[in-house]
Amino acid sequence: VATLTDGVDARSSGSVTVKTVAAHAGVSAQTVSRVLRGSGYVSPATRQNVLAAVDAVGYRPNAVGRSLRAAKTPMVGLVITDITNPFYASLHKAIEAVLRGCGLTLMLLNSDDDLETQRQQLDLVSSYRPSGLLLAPAVESSLTKEELARFGNYVLVSRLLPGVDAPAVVTNEQEVMQEATQALLAAGHRRIMAVLGPAAASTTRRREEGYRTAMTIAGCEPLPYYTDQTASGARQAVKDALRARGDITAAVAFNGPVTEGILAGMRDMNLHCPQDLSLVGFTDAPWMEFFQPPITVVRQPVEAMGELAARLILDLIDGRPVENKPHVVPSRLLMRSSIVPPS
Amino acid sequence: VATLTDGVDARSSGSVTVKTVAAHAGVSAQTVSRVLRGSGYVSPATRQNVLAAVDAVGYRPNAVGRSLRAAKTPMVGLVITDITNPFYASLHKAIEAVLRGCGLTLMLLNSDDDLETQRQQLDLVSSYRPSGLLLAPAVESSLTKEELARFGNYVLVSRLLPGVDAPAVVTNEQEVMQEATQALLAAGHRRIMAVLGPAAASTTRRREEGYRTAMTIAGCEPLPYYTDQTASGARQAVKDALRARGDITAAVAFNGPVTEGILAGMRDMNLHCPQDLSLVGFTDAPWMEFFQPPITVVRQPVEAMGELAARLILDLIDGRPVENKPHVVPSRLLMRSSIVPPS
DNA sequence: CTGAAAGCGCTTACAG
DNA sequence: CTGAAAGCGCTTACAG
């Protein structure tokens, strides 16, 4: 290795490594490594010397070399279904804030709620040898603990995996969906539809359960409708439902996009909320507050869910024990003005 | 290297590498590499043999080893200000779809529109030696071409960098903002405020320019208000503005969150759109269509912008020439019902 | 068509 | 307090 005394030359050479810094500072590569990682004892004079050399040669650490040696990357994968769903965007932001503070990078992948895409994305994340995985499984995922084991540390988020007792972060969907349905029942509604997500999603099953419980206790027939949990899918489903059953007077929504879809479908049919249909939305969005009428909605604690998920995966990475069960963060029903008695 | 004849043993040993596969198949590591990459000639028999060994030992490629040897990672960084802004979420989705089809991973980082955070995130992306960078620069970024050069390939998205002639993808903000303002002028409005983003953002400057042009041509005084381009910031700014100038009859918005903030602020003051204030929003959101009134809005071609940005960075990565200038994708003004003549 | 050798940038034992 | 050696998993020349 030639001794480099000219920083500009080293910079322009393209590949500035710890060896370049070491040669410039007149020390060994390991000493440079020690200074940069702040581990082990280094004399103050040597430290200054090395730091000056780092600046002089314009050294930038190479995470790939570090990861290969460490057999692990300081990175956590987050595999969700769709980042354009504001719930997941907020979740990502909350998780990233916590992980960044702990020196971990968050790698985001969309599964498009498709099993084959999810498989590819999991393989991709796995190929980087991440420190952990956060997963909102695609509908009908049949992942086992063995398949998740290759990630070492993993936490499910938002959705569960049937038959797999993994650490998970969810909200008290059944309870709050039951409460939402009861708010409509209390206003006098009897024919209340639930516009749900895919029948096989754990979120649908849990939210549907709360809805059915409330309807059954009240002696009302449950009217569940399943959608692809997008605004456009819900929009069509609502129109089909309302045309088939003109006597429906109220609806509970499964998530934010479905809430939008219900209102869009109503507009298509020239129906008005709440006169023609009372509504409880799910997942608060800013516009729901200044909409006319302001939408009564289940507010999910998305920031708290993200923070908890981040803390759980950090606990696992640092070897602290984490319970293999759903960790529940409570949602709240915000009463606004989209419920009136049926006409 | 011991010959492994038992796949289960190899699997449980933890570290299954090309060598494990090679030993199992009775070939060399390079041959395994050739089969997996599909490059160079391999006899059909050897190929079958290797693929069987891959399955038998449960081999999973290690992207870190590959990247280190290749001195480059098949990854593109995307540094934006805030993923909870739906514009950026849609942009991410569109870019990722194109890149995924070409075998590239998209690495998302939020700068929070903060210079220090942006610096950290750029260093982080850079440490993975990505194949390229897509950047929506934080406000007041003073990045130079030299600083971007370490990424080799880069394209600016949505925002420009003053004085830097880099490839970029933007929309025709001036034109369409001028058109939006003219729509309000045509309805008879004279005192039209523009609720903008940060004064220093290139997006603000370009949109403000179109607004000012229209106002000046019409002989009206421009009334620009600057915000942090969030819904809550705009909400407060609008209330301050309307209290200070009770004669304002119309508003044009800078982006989606600001459009929400204007409507939220109006609700706080018990003002109604369009009777009390006509409005042109910016960046279409689903709720704007079924809102009462449906919001007249500038629809940004976010998918097309994402696709173009992805194609430009792919062109650069593959060595095809790309013009060092803003590439413009046109926005459209969607006339709906939030403009009426002033009362 | 296939293999032995070398090395990408870094850090972990192991010596001094 | 510091250094020489080795190796993480992979692939690129270079030989056969």
XYZ file of C-alpha atoms (C1' of nucleotides) in Angstrom:
718
model
C 0.000 0.000 0.000
C 1.477 3.316 -1.047
C 1.589 5.995 1.599
C -0.886 8.663 0.679
C -0.069 12.127 1.843
C -2.435 13.939 -0.451
C -6.101 13.793 0.496
C -7.257 14.966 -2.882
C -5.455 12.141 -4.630
C -6.977 9.570 -2.319
C -10.414 11.070 -2.822
C -10.187 10.888 -6.555
C -8.852 7.334 -6.535
C -12.421 6.150 -5.999
C -11.931 3.499 -3.369
C -11.036 5.040 -0.022
C -10.985 2.324 2.623
C -9.780 1.868 6.187
C -6.428 0.950 4.654
C -6.206 4.341 2.958
C -6.912 6.028 6.265
C -4.445 3.745 8.056
C -1.666 4.505 5.593
C -2.342 8.220 5.829
C -2.293 8.150 9.636
C 0.646 5.765 9.850
C -1.302 3.181 11.884
C -2.895 -0.193 11.172
C -6.343 -0.768 9.743
C -7.609 -2.228 13.021
C -6.689 0.919 14.866
C -8.743 2.905 12.395
C -11.601 0.483 12.951
C -11.293 0.899 16.733
C -11.395 4.678 16.494
C -14.381 4.675 14.169
C -16.365 2.233 16.265
C -15.244 3.830 19.536
C -14.491 0.378 20.942
C -11.356 -0.663 22.806
C -8.592 1.584 24.045
C -6.925 4.026 21.700
C -4.538 6.744 22.845
C -5.892 10.261 22.444
C -3.024 11.198 20.148
C -3.687 8.223 17.856
C -7.418 8.987 17.842
C -6.808 12.598 16.750
C -4.393 11.405 14.155
C -6.858 8.903 12.717
C -9.780 11.331 12.720
C -7.644 13.880 10.886
C -6.737 11.227 8.316
C -10.417 10.305 7.883
C -11.164 13.920 6.979
C -8.058 14.308 4.866
C -8.741 11.327 2.619
C -12.527 11.759 2.612
C -13.232 8.309 4.024
C -16.816 6.991 3.998
C -17.535 3.740 5.844
C -18.692 0.809 3.762
C -21.681 -0.852 5.428
C -21.372 -3.864 3.152
C -17.924 -4.810 4.419
C -19.030 -4.348 7.991
C -22.163 -6.448 7.499
C -20.292 -9.268 5.838
C -17.791 -9.535 8.669
C -20.480 -9.206 11.319
C -22.661 -11.772 9.501
C -25.542 -9.424 10.180
C -26.793 -6.054 8.942
C -27.987 -3.326 11.330
C -31.283 -3.263 9.492
C -34.847 -4.321 10.193
C -37.196 -5.299 7.376
C -40.766 -3.988 7.373
C -43.004 -5.892 4.991
C -46.479 -4.395 4.657
C -49.200 -4.666 2.065
C -49.362 -1.106 0.713
C -47.550 2.081 1.698
C -50.279 4.240 0.117
C -52.581 3.128 2.932
C -52.013 6.001 5.408
C -52.126 3.573 8.320
C -48.986 1.865 7.045
C -47.305 5.154 6.140
C -47.769 6.390 9.706
C -46.675 3.031 11.061
C -43.491 3.196 9.006
C -42.732 6.696 10.221
C -43.222 5.793 13.889
C -41.098 2.646 13.640
C -38.333 4.382 11.733
C -38.060 7.165 14.304
C -37.422 4.664 17.110
C -35.059 2.420 15.162
C -33.039 5.310 13.769
C -32.402 6.466 17.321
C -30.901 3.052 18.009
C -28.688 2.927 14.928
C -30.892 0.597 12.923
C -32.128 1.145 9.382
C -35.678 0.260 8.394
C -36.080 -1.423 5.015
C -39.597 -1.066 3.614
C -41.124 -3.577 1.209
C -44.666 -3.732 -0.186
C -46.208 -7.177 -0.592
C -49.243 -5.796 -2.480
C -51.135 -8.271 -0.267
C -50.017 -10.943 -2.733
C -48.504 -14.225 -1.575
C -45.954 -14.573 -4.358
C -44.813 -10.954 -4.019
C -44.576 -11.400 -0.269
C -42.393 -14.470 -0.755
C -40.063 -12.523 -3.051
C -39.879 -9.578 -0.680
C -39.145 -11.821 2.306
C -36.379 -13.527 0.318
C -34.998 -10.129 -0.587
C -35.004 -8.865 2.997
C -33.514 -12.125 4.139
C -30.679 -11.875 1.594
C -29.416 -8.770 3.392
C -29.151 -10.736 6.647
C -31.158 -8.204 8.662
C -31.220 -8.057 12.444
C -34.969 -8.530 12.473
C -38.264 -8.554 10.607
C -41.524 -6.717 11.146
C -44.314 -8.266 9.120
C -47.948 -7.501 8.355
C -48.664 -10.814 6.619
C -50.478 -10.886 3.280
C -53.945 -12.402 3.279
C -53.938 -16.210 3.443
C -50.268 -16.361 4.333
C -49.400 -19.817 5.570
C -46.046 -18.855 7.018
C -44.841 -21.042 9.856
C -42.548 -20.272 12.756
C -39.874 -22.279 10.949
C -40.096 -20.025 7.906
C -39.921 -16.926 10.074
C -37.019 -18.395 12.044
C -34.494 -17.501 9.363
C -34.975 -13.883 10.368
C -33.924 -14.714 13.909
C -36.034 -11.943 15.372
C -39.509 -11.127 14.151
C -42.658 -9.358 15.283
C -46.001 -9.367 13.498
C -47.691 -5.994 13.089
C -51.360 -5.199 12.622
C -52.202 -8.656 11.298
C -51.746 -12.040 12.990
C -50.836 -15.385 11.497
C -53.387 -18.104 12.350
C -51.889 -20.882 14.417
C -48.568 -19.122 14.913
C -47.847 -17.876 18.425
C -45.422 -15.114 17.510
C -44.880 -11.748 19.189
C -47.328 -9.320 17.605
C -48.696 -5.811 17.923
C -52.401 -5.336 17.302
C -55.239 -3.195 18.553
C -58.346 -4.288 20.450
C -60.295 -4.559 17.228
C -63.082 -6.829 18.471
C -63.906 -4.639 21.454
C -63.862 -1.347 19.634
C -65.750 -2.722 16.630
C -68.376 -4.044 19.018
C -68.519 -0.606 20.610
C -68.862 1.063 17.195
C -71.718 -1.250 16.264
C -73.402 -0.664 19.617
C -73.271 3.104 19.016
C -75.332 2.553 15.858
C -77.693 0.142 17.648
C -78.148 2.664 20.467
C -79.275 5.248 17.891
C -82.024 2.836 16.863
C -80.453 1.130 13.837
C -81.222 -2.559 13.237
C -80.016 -3.173 9.680
C -76.353 -2.276 9.942
C -73.896 -3.524 7.369
C -70.220 -4.144 8.015
C -68.013 -3.331 5.034
C -65.016 -5.533 5.753
C -61.679 -6.458 4.227
C -60.799 -9.840 2.720
C -62.633 -12.638 4.546
C -59.362 -14.457 5.234
C -57.500 -11.532 6.821
C -57.013 -11.783 10.572
C -57.993 -8.137 10.860
C -61.295 -8.856 9.113
C -61.978 -11.852 11.326
C -61.303 -9.924 14.504
C -63.275 -6.842 13.496
C -66.116 -8.974 12.157
C -66.250 -10.858 15.451
C -66.860 -7.660 17.418
C -69.504 -6.588 14.938
C -71.265 -9.970 15.071
C -71.195 -10.020 18.846
C -72.954 -6.656 19.049
C -75.510 -7.581 16.391
C -76.254 -10.969 17.950
C -76.693 -9.544 21.456
C -79.146 -7.019 19.988
C -80.991 -9.759 18.107
C -80.108 -8.305 14.704
C -79.013 -10.181 11.622
C -75.341 -9.557 10.793
C -74.831 -8.179 7.277
C -71.124 -8.611 6.463
C -69.736 -7.583 3.080
C -66.177 -8.495 2.114
C -63.950 -6.302 -0.058
C -60.324 -6.059 -1.121
C -59.980 -3.309 1.509
C -59.319 -0.610 -1.095
C -61.420 2.516 -1.605
C -62.439 1.474 -5.111
C -63.337 -2.051 -4.046
C -65.448 -0.793 -1.149
C -67.100 1.814 -3.352
C -68.462 -0.875 -5.648
C -69.330 -3.263 -2.821
C -71.382 -0.603 -1.044
C -73.332 0.236 -4.176
C -74.070 -3.451 -4.783
C -75.121 -3.918 -1.170
C -77.372 -0.872 -1.012
C -79.043 -1.750 -4.297
C -79.651 -5.332 -3.149
C -80.901 -4.311 0.312
C -82.586 -0.933 0.253
C -83.480 -1.256 3.943
C -79.931 -0.854 5.273
C -79.720 2.297 7.412
C -76.175 2.247 8.769
C -72.660 0.973 8.112
C -69.458 0.278 9.984
C -66.214 0.461 8.007
C -63.176 -1.790 8.154
C -60.373 0.726 7.579
C -59.583 4.157 6.175
C -59.749 3.364 2.459
C -63.020 1.441 2.980
C -64.448 4.438 4.840
C -63.597 6.570 1.810
C -65.112 3.971 -0.500
C -68.397 3.970 1.392
C -68.699 7.755 1.103
C -67.705 7.681 -2.568
C -70.293 4.981 -3.291
C -72.949 6.981 -1.464
C -72.140 9.997 -3.573
C -72.419 7.884 -6.730
C -75.950 6.935 -5.598
C -76.726 10.488 -4.483
C -77.179 9.334 -0.880
C -76.219 11.573 2.020
C -74.553 10.837 5.322
C -76.030 10.683 7.922
C -79.629 11.224 6.683
C -79.598 8.265 4.295
C -76.932 6.182 6.005
C -75.315 6.543 9.402
C -71.631 5.637 9.442
C -68.799 4.738 11.756
C -65.427 4.985 10.055
C -62.267 3.145 11.010
C -58.810 4.755 11.286
C -58.900 8.499 11.694
C -57.822 10.697 8.779
C -57.552 14.494 8.913
C -60.394 15.098 6.476
C -62.838 13.118 8.631
C -62.786 15.917 11.179
C -63.805 18.746 8.839
C -66.013 16.633 6.590
C -69.729 17.457 6.638
C -70.786 15.669 8.760
C -67.663 15.076 10.847
C -67.217 11.307 10.795
C -67.590 9.255 13.961
C -64.581 6.994 13.774
C -62.452 4.382 15.498
C -59.073 6.009 15.994
C -56.307 3.436 15.857
C -53.217 4.243 17.933
C -50.908 3.884 14.969
C -47.944 5.789 16.444
C -48.147 3.774 19.674
C -48.395 0.546 17.657
C -45.321 1.495 15.642
C -43.347 2.434 18.723
C -44.276 -0.784 20.493
C -43.379 -2.888 17.459
C -40.013 -1.118 17.269
C -39.379 -1.675 20.974
C -40.299 -5.345 20.790
C -37.959 -6.028 17.872
C -35.201 -4.093 19.684
C -35.807 -6.211 22.789
C -35.453 -9.371 20.720
C -32.322 -8.096 18.956
C -30.738 -7.207 22.295
C -31.657 -10.584 23.739
C -34.323 -9.389 26.142
C -37.327 -11.692 26.544
C -40.539 -10.890 24.642
C -43.833 -12.677 25.124
C -44.941 -14.823 22.169
C -48.422 -13.334 21.964
C -50.371 -10.393 20.592
C -49.541 -7.189 22.448
C -52.680 -5.059 22.413
C -52.733 -1.265 22.082
C -56.239 0.135 22.643
C -58.210 2.028 19.983
C -60.784 4.658 20.839
C -64.206 5.440 19.402
C -64.413 9.174 18.624
C -68.037 10.264 18.650
C -68.644 12.965 16.049
C -71.703 13.585 13.917
C -72.187 10.803 11.377
C -74.754 8.875 13.453
C -78.413 9.911 13.565
C -81.511 7.798 14.254
C -82.847 5.939 11.184
C -85.531 7.827 9.286
C -14.686 -28.715 3.811
C -16.558 -31.806 4.908
C -18.810 -33.384 2.330
C -22.377 -32.832 3.378
C -24.794 -35.481 2.287
C -27.558 -34.615 4.712
C -29.576 -31.525 3.863
C -31.113 -31.316 7.299
C -27.716 -31.193 8.959
C -26.554 -28.435 6.634
C -29.724 -26.492 7.255
C -29.349 -26.643 11.003
C -25.678 -25.682 10.899
C -26.741 -22.059 10.443
C -24.414 -20.879 7.738
C -25.265 -22.414 4.379
C -23.114 -20.846 1.674
C -22.164 -21.516 -1.921
C -19.441 -23.764 -0.526
C -22.017 -25.905 1.227
C -23.924 -26.249 -2.013
C -20.698 -26.921 -3.921
C -19.649 -29.669 -1.529
C -23.082 -31.249 -1.675
C -23.123 -31.182 -5.478
C -19.494 -32.226 -5.848
C -18.559 -29.132 -7.866
C -16.688 -25.898 -7.183
C -18.139 -22.748 -5.658
C -17.785 -20.828 -8.918
C -19.894 -23.360 -10.712
C -22.613 -22.877 -8.143
C -22.289 -19.145 -8.667
C -22.590 -19.567 -12.429
C -25.728 -21.645 -12.122
C -27.362 -19.232 -9.699
C -26.564 -16.169 -11.775
C -27.346 -17.947 -15.051
C -24.131 -16.600 -16.544
C -21.557 -18.538 -18.538
C -21.861 -22.063 -19.795
C -22.817 -24.877 -17.459
C -23.707 -28.373 -18.633
C -27.347 -29.294 -18.123
C -26.397 -32.196 -15.874
C -24.263 -29.975 -13.639
C -27.010 -27.385 -13.502
C -29.587 -29.967 -12.360
C -27.148 -31.286 -9.846
C -26.459 -27.850 -8.401
C -30.103 -26.839 -8.259
C -30.924 -30.064 -6.449
C -28.150 -29.337 -3.961
C -29.480 -25.806 -3.428
C -32.822 -27.270 -2.436
C -31.314 -30.058 -0.404
C -29.184 -27.827 1.789
C -31.702 -24.963 1.926
C -29.335 -22.410 0.458
C -30.311 -18.725 0.584
C -28.112 -16.241 -1.306
C -26.299 -13.624 0.758
C -26.695 -10.222 -0.855
C -23.972 -8.781 1.362
C -21.266 -11.048 -0.035
C -22.420 -10.338 -3.557
C -22.459 -6.581 -3.000
C -19.018 -6.523 -1.461
C -17.476 -8.378 -4.370
C -19.361 -6.320 -6.925
C -18.430 -3.085 -5.082
C -22.033 -2.058 -5.614
C -25.449 -2.963 -4.286
C -28.453 -3.506 -6.590
C -30.324 -0.857 -4.638
C -31.518 2.687 -5.245
C -31.965 5.113 -2.363
C -35.080 7.284 -2.219
C -34.719 10.177 0.215
C -37.924 12.147 0.681
C -39.173 14.502 3.358
C -42.143 12.583 4.768
C -43.738 9.284 3.787
C -47.024 10.248 5.481
C -47.530 12.832 2.732
C -49.647 10.761 0.290
C -47.810 12.278 -2.663
C -44.567 10.676 -1.523
C -46.271 7.401 -0.603
C -47.673 7.133 -4.135
C -44.340 8.182 -5.591
C -42.575 5.436 -3.629
C -45.051 2.845 -4.812
C -44.714 3.811 -8.471
C -40.912 3.869 -8.355
C -40.690 0.592 -6.500
C -42.897 -1.193 -9.023
C -40.584 -0.236 -11.907
C -37.325 -0.920 -10.080
C -38.501 -4.256 -8.704
C -39.201 -5.389 -12.246
C -35.551 -4.652 -13.050
C -34.101 -6.451 -10.042
C -33.377 -3.333 -8.007
C -34.421 -2.695 -4.426
C -35.686 0.711 -3.337
C -34.427 1.940 0.030
C -36.685 4.591 1.539
C -35.414 7.238 3.965
C -37.268 10.226 5.463
C -35.314 13.448 5.871
C -38.121 15.108 7.883
C -37.252 18.121 5.688
C -34.327 18.696 8.068
C -30.810 19.344 6.793
C -28.982 17.405 9.504
C -31.304 14.410 9.176
C -30.928 14.524 5.413
C -27.147 14.480 5.775
C -27.342 11.416 8.034
C -29.730 9.636 5.700
C -27.569 10.353 2.659
C -24.524 9.020 4.521
C -26.500 5.938 5.448
C -27.658 5.290 1.882
C -24.159 5.933 0.642
C -22.671 3.424 3.093
C -24.558 0.653 1.302
C -22.886 1.623 -1.992
C -26.188 1.850 -3.892
C -26.457 1.887 -7.668
C -28.214 5.232 -7.577
C -30.015 7.907 -5.604
C -33.412 9.538 -6.001
C -33.672 12.678 -3.907
C -36.350 15.215 -3.008
C -33.985 17.678 -1.322
C -34.863 19.132 2.068
C -35.607 22.840 2.155
C -32.498 25.031 1.940
C -30.292 22.124 0.922
C -26.995 23.429 -0.403
C -25.915 20.131 -1.932
C -23.516 20.436 -4.847
C -22.932 18.183 -7.803
C -19.690 17.100 -6.115
C -21.564 15.929 -3.040
C -24.079 14.057 -5.162
C -21.287 12.559 -7.247
C -20.484 9.905 -4.652
C -23.764 8.252 -5.580
C -22.601 7.936 -9.160
C -26.117 8.107 -10.509
C -28.742 10.475 -9.163
C -32.030 12.058 -10.144
C -33.873 14.780 -8.265
C -37.588 14.230 -7.739
C -40.346 16.762 -7.140
C -37.939 19.411 -5.850
C -34.967 20.999 -7.598
C -31.646 22.164 -6.206
C -30.927 25.810 -7.015
C -27.855 26.218 -9.185
C -27.403 22.490 -9.755
C -28.121 21.248 -13.253
C -28.966 17.656 -12.376
C -31.468 15.327 -14.018
C -34.808 15.911 -12.308
C -38.491 15.025 -12.525
C -40.977 17.780 -11.773
C -44.394 18.887 -12.881
C -45.345 22.099 -14.695
C -46.156 23.806 -11.421
C -45.922 27.398 -12.610
C -48.276 26.851 -15.533
C -50.895 24.910 -13.660
C -50.764 27.192 -10.629
C -51.278 30.121 -12.950
C -54.223 28.299 -14.486
C -55.678 27.568 -11.031
C -55.397 31.225 -10.039
C -56.961 32.296 -13.337
C -59.937 30.028 -12.679
C -60.585 31.975 -9.467
C -60.028 35.313 -11.219
C -62.440 34.289 -13.968
C -65.129 33.691 -11.334
C -64.687 37.296 -10.250
C -62.311 36.951 -7.295
C -59.710 39.693 -6.723
C -58.410 39.006 -3.229
C -57.042 35.491 -3.588
C -54.509 34.161 -1.136
C -51.913 31.519 -1.893
C -51.213 29.198 1.036
C -47.721 28.033 0.177
C -44.987 25.808 1.585
C -41.672 27.017 3.010
C -40.487 30.154 1.193
C -37.136 28.533 0.386
C -38.512 25.346 -1.217
C -38.133 25.149 -5.000
C -41.704 23.867 -5.189
C -42.950 26.958 -3.352
C -40.969 29.282 -5.588
C -42.252 27.668 -8.766
C -45.874 27.505 -7.650
C -45.731 31.021 -6.243
C -44.378 32.267 -9.561
C -47.399 30.961 -11.453
C -49.735 32.445 -8.865
C -47.980 35.842 -9.000
C -48.018 35.886 -12.784
C -51.785 35.389 -12.871
C -52.418 37.967 -10.144
C -50.130 40.533 -11.749
C -51.650 40.133 -15.203
C -55.079 40.657 -13.624
C -53.842 43.707 -11.733
C -54.446 42.088 -8.338
C -52.172 42.239 -5.301
C -50.541 38.858 -4.599
C -51.262 37.582 -1.075
C -48.746 34.795 -0.409
C -48.669 33.027 2.968
C -45.854 30.627 3.789
C -46.294 27.509 5.931
C -44.359 24.400 6.893
C -46.497 22.579 4.302
C -48.244 20.440 6.925
C -51.985 20.348 7.555
C -51.622 21.726 11.081
C -49.294 24.526 9.970
C -51.623 25.555 7.153
C -54.631 25.370 9.460
C -53.143 28.005 11.747
C -51.788 30.143 8.906
C -55.199 30.299 7.245
C -56.905 31.370 10.448
C -54.302 34.084 11.017
C -54.642 35.276 7.431
C -58.430 35.370 7.388
C -58.574 37.182 10.719
C -56.013 39.757 9.522
C -57.679 40.249 6.128
C -61.412 39.688 6.296
C -61.788 40.615 2.631
C -60.106 37.520 1.196
C -62.627 35.555 -0.873
C -60.588 32.722 -2.354
C -57.510 30.567 -1.822
C -55.156 28.382 -3.808
C -53.372 25.592 -1.928
C -49.784 24.415 -2.205
C -50.214 20.681 -1.683
C -52.513 18.009 -0.243
C -51.837 18.562 3.460
C -52.169 22.337 3.000
C -55.508 21.813 1.237
C -56.660 19.839 4.289
C -55.347 22.534 6.598
C -57.296 25.261 4.793
C -60.545 23.320 5.154
C -59.802 22.495 8.789
C -59.063 26.147 9.554
C -62.277 27.193 7.843
C -64.220 24.783 9.983
C -62.559 26.181 13.102
C -63.834 29.618 12.060
C -67.224 28.227 11.035
C -66.647 29.304 7.437
C -68.029 27.288 4.547
C -66.584 26.384 1.181
C -67.376 27.731 -1.389
C -69.848 30.342 -0.021
C -67.335 31.979 2.331
C -64.164 31.037 0.507
C -63.624 29.543 -2.946
C -60.778 27.067 -3.105
C -58.482 25.303 -5.526
C -56.683 22.375 -3.928
C -53.387 20.866 -5.005
C -52.720 17.127 -5.372
C -55.845 15.059 -5.717
C -56.943 12.858 -2.809
C -59.895 10.446 -2.885
C -61.938 12.379 -0.331
C -61.796 15.556 -2.448
C -64.134 13.948 -4.949
C -66.967 13.122 -2.529
C -66.437 16.105 -0.257
C -69.247 18.674 -0.157
C -68.460 20.604 -2.289
C -66.255 18.425 -4.493
C -62.905 20.220 -4.507
C -61.538 21.754 -7.702
C -57.952 20.587 -7.659
C -54.649 20.372 -9.475
C -54.040 16.684 -10.061
C -50.344 15.911 -10.050
C -49.307 12.946 -12.221
C -47.590 11.231 -9.333
C -47.512 7.736 -10.878
C -46.078 9.108 -14.127
C -43.512 11.122 -12.172
C -42.463 8.027 -10.237
C -42.211 5.924 -13.359
C -40.160 8.560 -15.148
C -37.819 8.973 -12.186
C -37.335 5.204 -12.083
C -36.639 5.056 -15.806
C -34.153 7.914 -15.666
C -32.165 6.337 -12.841
C -32.235 3.007 -14.705
C -30.942 4.766 -17.818
C -28.078 6.251 -15.824
C -27.283 2.923 -14.156
C -27.216 1.165 -17.512
C -25.018 3.897 -18.986
C -27.596 5.425 -21.282
C -27.453 9.202 -21.617
C -29.866 11.346 -19.602
C -30.300 15.089 -20.001
C -29.088 17.158 -17.052
C -32.283 19.180 -16.690
C -35.770 19.055 -15.217
C -37.987 16.577 -17.053
C -41.519 17.931 -16.872
C -44.647 15.797 -16.478
C -47.829 17.865 -16.890
C -50.425 18.344 -14.127
C -54.069 18.955 -14.870
C -56.645 21.274 -13.305
C -59.787 19.288 -12.465
C -62.781 21.625 -12.353
C -65.250 20.508 -9.691
C -67.462 22.630 -7.440
C -65.386 24.592 -4.948
C -65.342 27.816 -6.965
C -68.314 30.228 -6.968
C -68.376 33.982 -7.580
C -67.537 36.100 -4.525
C -70.585 37.183 -2.494
C -17.432 -26.621 -19.744
C -15.086 -26.332 -15.008
C -11.718 -25.131 -11.135
C -7.804 -22.894 -8.067
C -6.653 -18.430 -6.584
C -7.426 -13.934 -5.156
C -9.761 -10.168 -3.138
C -13.955 -6.854 -2.303
C -13.858 -3.787 3.067
C -14.270 -4.722 7.277
C -13.632 -6.620 12.166
C -12.668 -10.597 15.351
C -9.740 -13.215 17.973
C -4.948 -13.575 19.045
C -0.454 -11.767 20.108
C 2.587 -8.704 21.759
C -2.315 0.534 23.769
C -1.381 -1.432 18.911
C -0.534 -4.785 14.928
C -0.242 -9.230 11.749
C -3.277 -12.696 10.296
C -7.444 -14.616 8.995
C -11.950 -14.837 7.148
C -17.112 -13.293 6.539
C -19.763 -15.015 1.218
C -19.367 -14.072 -3.007
C -17.626 -13.416 -7.962
C -13.952 -11.888 -11.247
C -10.224 -12.722 -14.012
C -7.242 -16.416 -15.317
C -6.158 -21.131 -16.501
C -6.981 -25.333 -18.153
